[in-house]
Each structure stands twice: as C-alpha cells, then as structure tokens.
Short mmCIF file of C-alpha atoms in Angstrom, two decimals:
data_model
loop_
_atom_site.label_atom_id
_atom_site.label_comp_id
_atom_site.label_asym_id
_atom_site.label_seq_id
_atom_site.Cartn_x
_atom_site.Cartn_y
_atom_site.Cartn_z
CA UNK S 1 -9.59 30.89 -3.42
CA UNK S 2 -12.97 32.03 -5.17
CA UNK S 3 -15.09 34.92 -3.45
CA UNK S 4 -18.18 34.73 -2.39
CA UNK S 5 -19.00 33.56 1.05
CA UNK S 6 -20.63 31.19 3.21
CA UNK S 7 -24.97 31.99 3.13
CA UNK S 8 -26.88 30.05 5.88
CA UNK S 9 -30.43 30.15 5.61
CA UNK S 10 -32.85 29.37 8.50
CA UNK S 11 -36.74 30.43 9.16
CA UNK S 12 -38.69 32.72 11.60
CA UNK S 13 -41.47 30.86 13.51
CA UNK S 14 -44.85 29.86 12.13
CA UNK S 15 -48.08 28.53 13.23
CA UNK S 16 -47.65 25.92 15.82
CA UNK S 17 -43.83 26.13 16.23
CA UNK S 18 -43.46 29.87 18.00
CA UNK S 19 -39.83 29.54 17.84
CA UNK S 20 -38.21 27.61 14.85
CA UNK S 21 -35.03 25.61 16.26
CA UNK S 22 -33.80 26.29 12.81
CA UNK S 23 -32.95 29.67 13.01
CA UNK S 24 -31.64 29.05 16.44
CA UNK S 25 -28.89 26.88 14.77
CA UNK S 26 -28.78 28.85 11.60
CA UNK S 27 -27.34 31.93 13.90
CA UNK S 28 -25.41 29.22 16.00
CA UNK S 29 -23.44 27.88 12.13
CA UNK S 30 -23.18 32.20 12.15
CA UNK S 31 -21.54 32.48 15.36
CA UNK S 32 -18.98 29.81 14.79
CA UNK S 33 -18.03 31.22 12.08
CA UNK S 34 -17.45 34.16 13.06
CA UNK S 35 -14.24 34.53 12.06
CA UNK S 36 -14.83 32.83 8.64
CA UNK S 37 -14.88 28.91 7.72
CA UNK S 38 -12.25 27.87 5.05
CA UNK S 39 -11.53 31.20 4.79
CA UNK S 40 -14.77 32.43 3.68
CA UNK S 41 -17.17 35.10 5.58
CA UNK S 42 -20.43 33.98 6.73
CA UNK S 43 -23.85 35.24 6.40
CA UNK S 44 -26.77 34.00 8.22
CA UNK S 45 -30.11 34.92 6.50
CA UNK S 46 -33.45 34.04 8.72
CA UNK S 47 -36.54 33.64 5.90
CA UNK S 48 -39.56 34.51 7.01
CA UNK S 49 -41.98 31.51 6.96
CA UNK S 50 -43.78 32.63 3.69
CA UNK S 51 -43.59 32.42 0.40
CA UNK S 52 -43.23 36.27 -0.32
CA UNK S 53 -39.93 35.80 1.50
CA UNK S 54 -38.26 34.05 -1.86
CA UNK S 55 -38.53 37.01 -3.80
CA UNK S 56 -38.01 39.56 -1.05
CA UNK S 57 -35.20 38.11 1.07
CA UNK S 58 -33.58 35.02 -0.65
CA UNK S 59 -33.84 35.69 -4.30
CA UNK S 60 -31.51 39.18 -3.02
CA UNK S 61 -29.51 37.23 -1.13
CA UNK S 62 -28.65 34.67 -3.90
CA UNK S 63 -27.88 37.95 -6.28
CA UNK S 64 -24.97 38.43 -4.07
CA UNK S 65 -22.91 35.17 -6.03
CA UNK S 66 -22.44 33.32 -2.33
CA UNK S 67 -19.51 30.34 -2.87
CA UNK S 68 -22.27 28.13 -1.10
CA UNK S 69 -25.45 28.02 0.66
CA UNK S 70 -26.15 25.85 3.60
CA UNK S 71 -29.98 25.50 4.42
CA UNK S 72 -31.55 24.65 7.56
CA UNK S 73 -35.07 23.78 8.32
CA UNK S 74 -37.65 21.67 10.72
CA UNK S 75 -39.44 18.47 9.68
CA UNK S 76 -42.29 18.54 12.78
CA UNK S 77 -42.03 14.67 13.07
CA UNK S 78 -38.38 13.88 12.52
CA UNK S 79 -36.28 12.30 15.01
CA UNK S 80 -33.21 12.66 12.99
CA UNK S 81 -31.51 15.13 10.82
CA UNK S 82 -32.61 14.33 7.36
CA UNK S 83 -30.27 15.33 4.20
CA UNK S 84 -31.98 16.26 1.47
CA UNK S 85 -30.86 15.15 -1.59
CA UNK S 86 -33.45 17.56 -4.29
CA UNK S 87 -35.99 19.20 -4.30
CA UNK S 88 -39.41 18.98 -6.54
CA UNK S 89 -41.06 21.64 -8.64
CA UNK S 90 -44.14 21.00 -6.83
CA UNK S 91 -46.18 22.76 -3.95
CA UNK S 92 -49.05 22.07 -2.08
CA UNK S 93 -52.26 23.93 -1.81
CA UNK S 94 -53.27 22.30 1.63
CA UNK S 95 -51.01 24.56 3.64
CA UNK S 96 -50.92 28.10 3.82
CA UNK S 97 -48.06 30.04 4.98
CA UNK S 98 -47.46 31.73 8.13
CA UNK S 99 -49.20 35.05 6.41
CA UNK S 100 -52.00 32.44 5.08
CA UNK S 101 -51.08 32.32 1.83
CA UNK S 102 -51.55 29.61 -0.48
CA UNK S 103 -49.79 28.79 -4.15
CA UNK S 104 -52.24 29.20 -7.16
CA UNK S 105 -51.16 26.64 -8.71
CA UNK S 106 -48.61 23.45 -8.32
CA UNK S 107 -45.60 23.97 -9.93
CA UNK S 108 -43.17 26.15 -8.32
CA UNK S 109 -41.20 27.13 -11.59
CA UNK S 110 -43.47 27.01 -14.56
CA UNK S 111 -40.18 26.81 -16.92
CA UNK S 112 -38.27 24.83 -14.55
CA UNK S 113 -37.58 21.16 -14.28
CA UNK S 114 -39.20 18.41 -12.38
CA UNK S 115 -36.63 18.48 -9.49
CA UNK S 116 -33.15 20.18 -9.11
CA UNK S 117 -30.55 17.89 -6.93
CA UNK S 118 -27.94 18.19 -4.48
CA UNK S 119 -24.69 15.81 -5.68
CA UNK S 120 -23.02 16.70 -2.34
CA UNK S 121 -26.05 15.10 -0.57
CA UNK S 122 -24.44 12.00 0.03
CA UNK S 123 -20.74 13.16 1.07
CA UNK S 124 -22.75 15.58 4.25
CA UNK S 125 -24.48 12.49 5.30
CA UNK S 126 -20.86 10.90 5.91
CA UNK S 127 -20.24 14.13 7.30
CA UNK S 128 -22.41 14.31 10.32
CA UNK S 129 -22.50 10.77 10.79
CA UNK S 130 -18.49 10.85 11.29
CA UNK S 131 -19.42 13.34 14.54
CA UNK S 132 -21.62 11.27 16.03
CA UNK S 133 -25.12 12.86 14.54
CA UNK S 134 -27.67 10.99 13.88
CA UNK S 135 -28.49 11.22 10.43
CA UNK S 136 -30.64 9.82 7.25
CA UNK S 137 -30.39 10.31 3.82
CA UNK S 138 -33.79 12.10 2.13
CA UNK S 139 -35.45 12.69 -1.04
CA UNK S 140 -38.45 14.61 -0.05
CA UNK S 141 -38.34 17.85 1.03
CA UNK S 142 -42.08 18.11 1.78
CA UNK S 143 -44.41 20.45 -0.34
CA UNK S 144 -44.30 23.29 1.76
CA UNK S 145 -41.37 26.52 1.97
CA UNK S 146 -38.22 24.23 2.32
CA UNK S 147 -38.96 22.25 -0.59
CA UNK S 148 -39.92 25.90 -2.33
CA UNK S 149 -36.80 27.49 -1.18
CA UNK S 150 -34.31 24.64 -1.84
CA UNK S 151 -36.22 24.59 -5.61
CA UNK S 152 -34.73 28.08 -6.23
CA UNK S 153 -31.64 28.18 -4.40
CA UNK S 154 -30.29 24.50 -6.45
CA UNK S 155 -30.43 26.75 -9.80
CA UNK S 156 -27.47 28.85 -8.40
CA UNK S 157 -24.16 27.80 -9.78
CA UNK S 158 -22.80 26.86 -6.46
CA UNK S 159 -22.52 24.19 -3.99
CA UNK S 160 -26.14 24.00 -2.00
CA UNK S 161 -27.19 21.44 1.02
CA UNK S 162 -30.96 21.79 2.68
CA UNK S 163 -31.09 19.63 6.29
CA UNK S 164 -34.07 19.35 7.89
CA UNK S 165 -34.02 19.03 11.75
CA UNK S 166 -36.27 17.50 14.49
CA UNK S 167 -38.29 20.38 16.50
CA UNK S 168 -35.71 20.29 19.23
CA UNK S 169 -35.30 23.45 21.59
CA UNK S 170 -33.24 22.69 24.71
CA UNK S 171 -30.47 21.07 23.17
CA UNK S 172 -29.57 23.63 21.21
CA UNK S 173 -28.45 25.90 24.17
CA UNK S 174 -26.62 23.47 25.87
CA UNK S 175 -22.27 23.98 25.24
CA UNK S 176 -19.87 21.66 23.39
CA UNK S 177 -17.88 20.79 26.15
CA UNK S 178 -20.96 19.53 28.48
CA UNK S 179 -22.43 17.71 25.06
CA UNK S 180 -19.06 15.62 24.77
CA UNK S 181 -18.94 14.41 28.13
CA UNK S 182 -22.66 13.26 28.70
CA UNK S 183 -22.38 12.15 24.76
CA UNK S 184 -25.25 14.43 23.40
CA UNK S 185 -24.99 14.16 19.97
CA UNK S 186 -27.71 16.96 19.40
CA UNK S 187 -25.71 19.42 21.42
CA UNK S 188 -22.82 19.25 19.14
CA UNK S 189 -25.15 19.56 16.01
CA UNK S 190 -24.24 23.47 15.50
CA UNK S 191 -20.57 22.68 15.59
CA UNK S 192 -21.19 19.58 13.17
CA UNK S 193 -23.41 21.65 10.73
CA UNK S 194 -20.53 23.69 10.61
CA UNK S 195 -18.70 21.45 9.45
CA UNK S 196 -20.81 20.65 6.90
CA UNK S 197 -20.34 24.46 5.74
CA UNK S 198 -16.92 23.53 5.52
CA UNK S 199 -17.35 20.90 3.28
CA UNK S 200 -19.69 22.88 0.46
CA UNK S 201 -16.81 25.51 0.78
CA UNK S 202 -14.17 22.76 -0.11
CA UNK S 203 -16.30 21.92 -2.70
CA UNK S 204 -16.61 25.34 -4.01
CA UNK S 205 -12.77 25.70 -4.14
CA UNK S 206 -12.23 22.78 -5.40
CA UNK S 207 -14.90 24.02 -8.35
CA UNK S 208 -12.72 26.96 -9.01
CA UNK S 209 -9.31 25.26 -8.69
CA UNK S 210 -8.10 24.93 -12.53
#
C-alpha cells in the first residue's frame, strides 16, 4: 500500500449561502471514515471561501504528499451533483471573495497550462450513479474558488476529483437507514461520496502497485 492519506476538501460559508452544504458533507466523507477508507486515514480540510486560503490552508495541506484528494463544493443553481472533469487557468474579476477580494489579473497560474484534467472523472460518474445519485458529467468548474482550487490541487501527482453539489441543507442530516426506505437519494450522498474516496484510493494503489 502507498502512504499518504485520504484529503477532503470542503468550504466555510460566503455571501449569500451562510452555511455551505459542502463542508457539511466534507466532515460527513470525515466521519465515515473514521476508521480509514481502503486502509488509508482521512483528513477533512474546510477552505475558507477566499482566495488567500490556497496559499494558507491548501497549498500546506497538499505539502503533506496525500494518496488522493476528494473535493467538494456548491454550484448555487445545480439540481444535480456535477463531476468535474478539469479545471481552467482562468478567473473572473466579477466576483469577489468572501473577504472581497478580487484576482488582478485572469490567469490563475501565469506558467501553467490552459486547463489541468481529472482522467478519473468519468469512472466517479459511474460511481454515484451505481448508488442511486443523481449525477452529470461537467467541464466547467465556474471562474470562481472551486475552479481556482481544483487548478492547483490537479498539479499534485495523485489521484484528484472536484464535485460540485446543489445548495441542499436538510437532506444532509437526515440517516442512511431512513434515506433507503423513503428512497432519498440525496440522503445517502455522504455515504456515496465516500465511496467515491474509495475509488481515487484504489486508484492510487493501483498507481503504486509495480
């Protein structure tokens, strides 16, 4: 087995959305795995909802040589979990951050390339779909901190997934058990995202196996 562990990345709340359902699942993927997934330990790292918190929190947290980094975040208008399959060195200078910042200019990485992508994209999709989630493959991460974030964590040598959420609260807190008898597939999401922690692991093994 390789080292390393398990990160999962959510964010803190921002204008408009006072608490971010993505954290709320980010420390849900934490709690399930508790006790590890595949045999790895898991980390949960909640990014504040501005850009100062890529060099402060996750460029730190990427230092540490995780075997894979799941990423969670909320899409304001989706309906669906979306999958991202890359990420664009680009930004957007119509929407400050939660501290009101704004990028000087529109390229995240100045050296970097266009877009980094995710291969394992496609096999998560089949993933969540297999358990019942309601799910859409993506290739725009928006212009805003998940795009920025993904950017920079898909130049780590490792297995890395972004999924963007809908703005759902309730659901999150309801259990398992009640979600599989009234057939809530968004009740089971934190069990299925875990899942999908399992498979970047695999894939991380599976990297390392000679």
């Amino acid at each position: 087995m390789t080292g390393g562990h398990l990160l999962v990345t959510g964010f803190g709340p921002f204008p408009g959305m006072p608490r971010n359902p993505s954290e709320t699942l980010a420390r849900q993927v934490g709690h399930l795995g508790r006790h590890g997934i595949a045999g790895f330990p898991v980390r949960t790292l909640i990014l504040r909802t501005a850009y100062a918190a890529l060099s402060e929190s996750l460029k730190p947290a990427l230092a540490q040589s995780p075997a894979a980094v799941l990423m969670i975040g909320v899409a304001g208008r989706a309906k669906r979990v979306r999958v991202e399959a890359r990420a664009l060195n680009r930004a957007s200078r119509l929407f400050p951050d939660a501290s009101g910042r704004i990028p000087t200019t529109l390229r995240l990485d100045r050296q970097g390339p266009a877009q980094r992508e995710a291969p394992i994209a496609a096999r998560a999709l089949v993933y969540l779909k297999r358990q019942g989630i309601s799910a859409i493959p993506s290739r725009n991460a928006g212009r805003y901190l998940c795009n920025a974030s993904y950017f920079q964590a898909l130049a780590e040598p490792c297995p890395i997934l972004f999924l963007h959420i809908p703005p759902v609260r309730a659901a999150w807190r309801r259990s398992a058990s009640l979600a599989r008898k009234r057939r809530d597939p968004l009740a089971v999401l934190p069990r299925a995202v875990s899942e999908v922690g399992r498979l970047l692991l695999i894939e991380a093994r599976e990297r390392h196996t000679p």
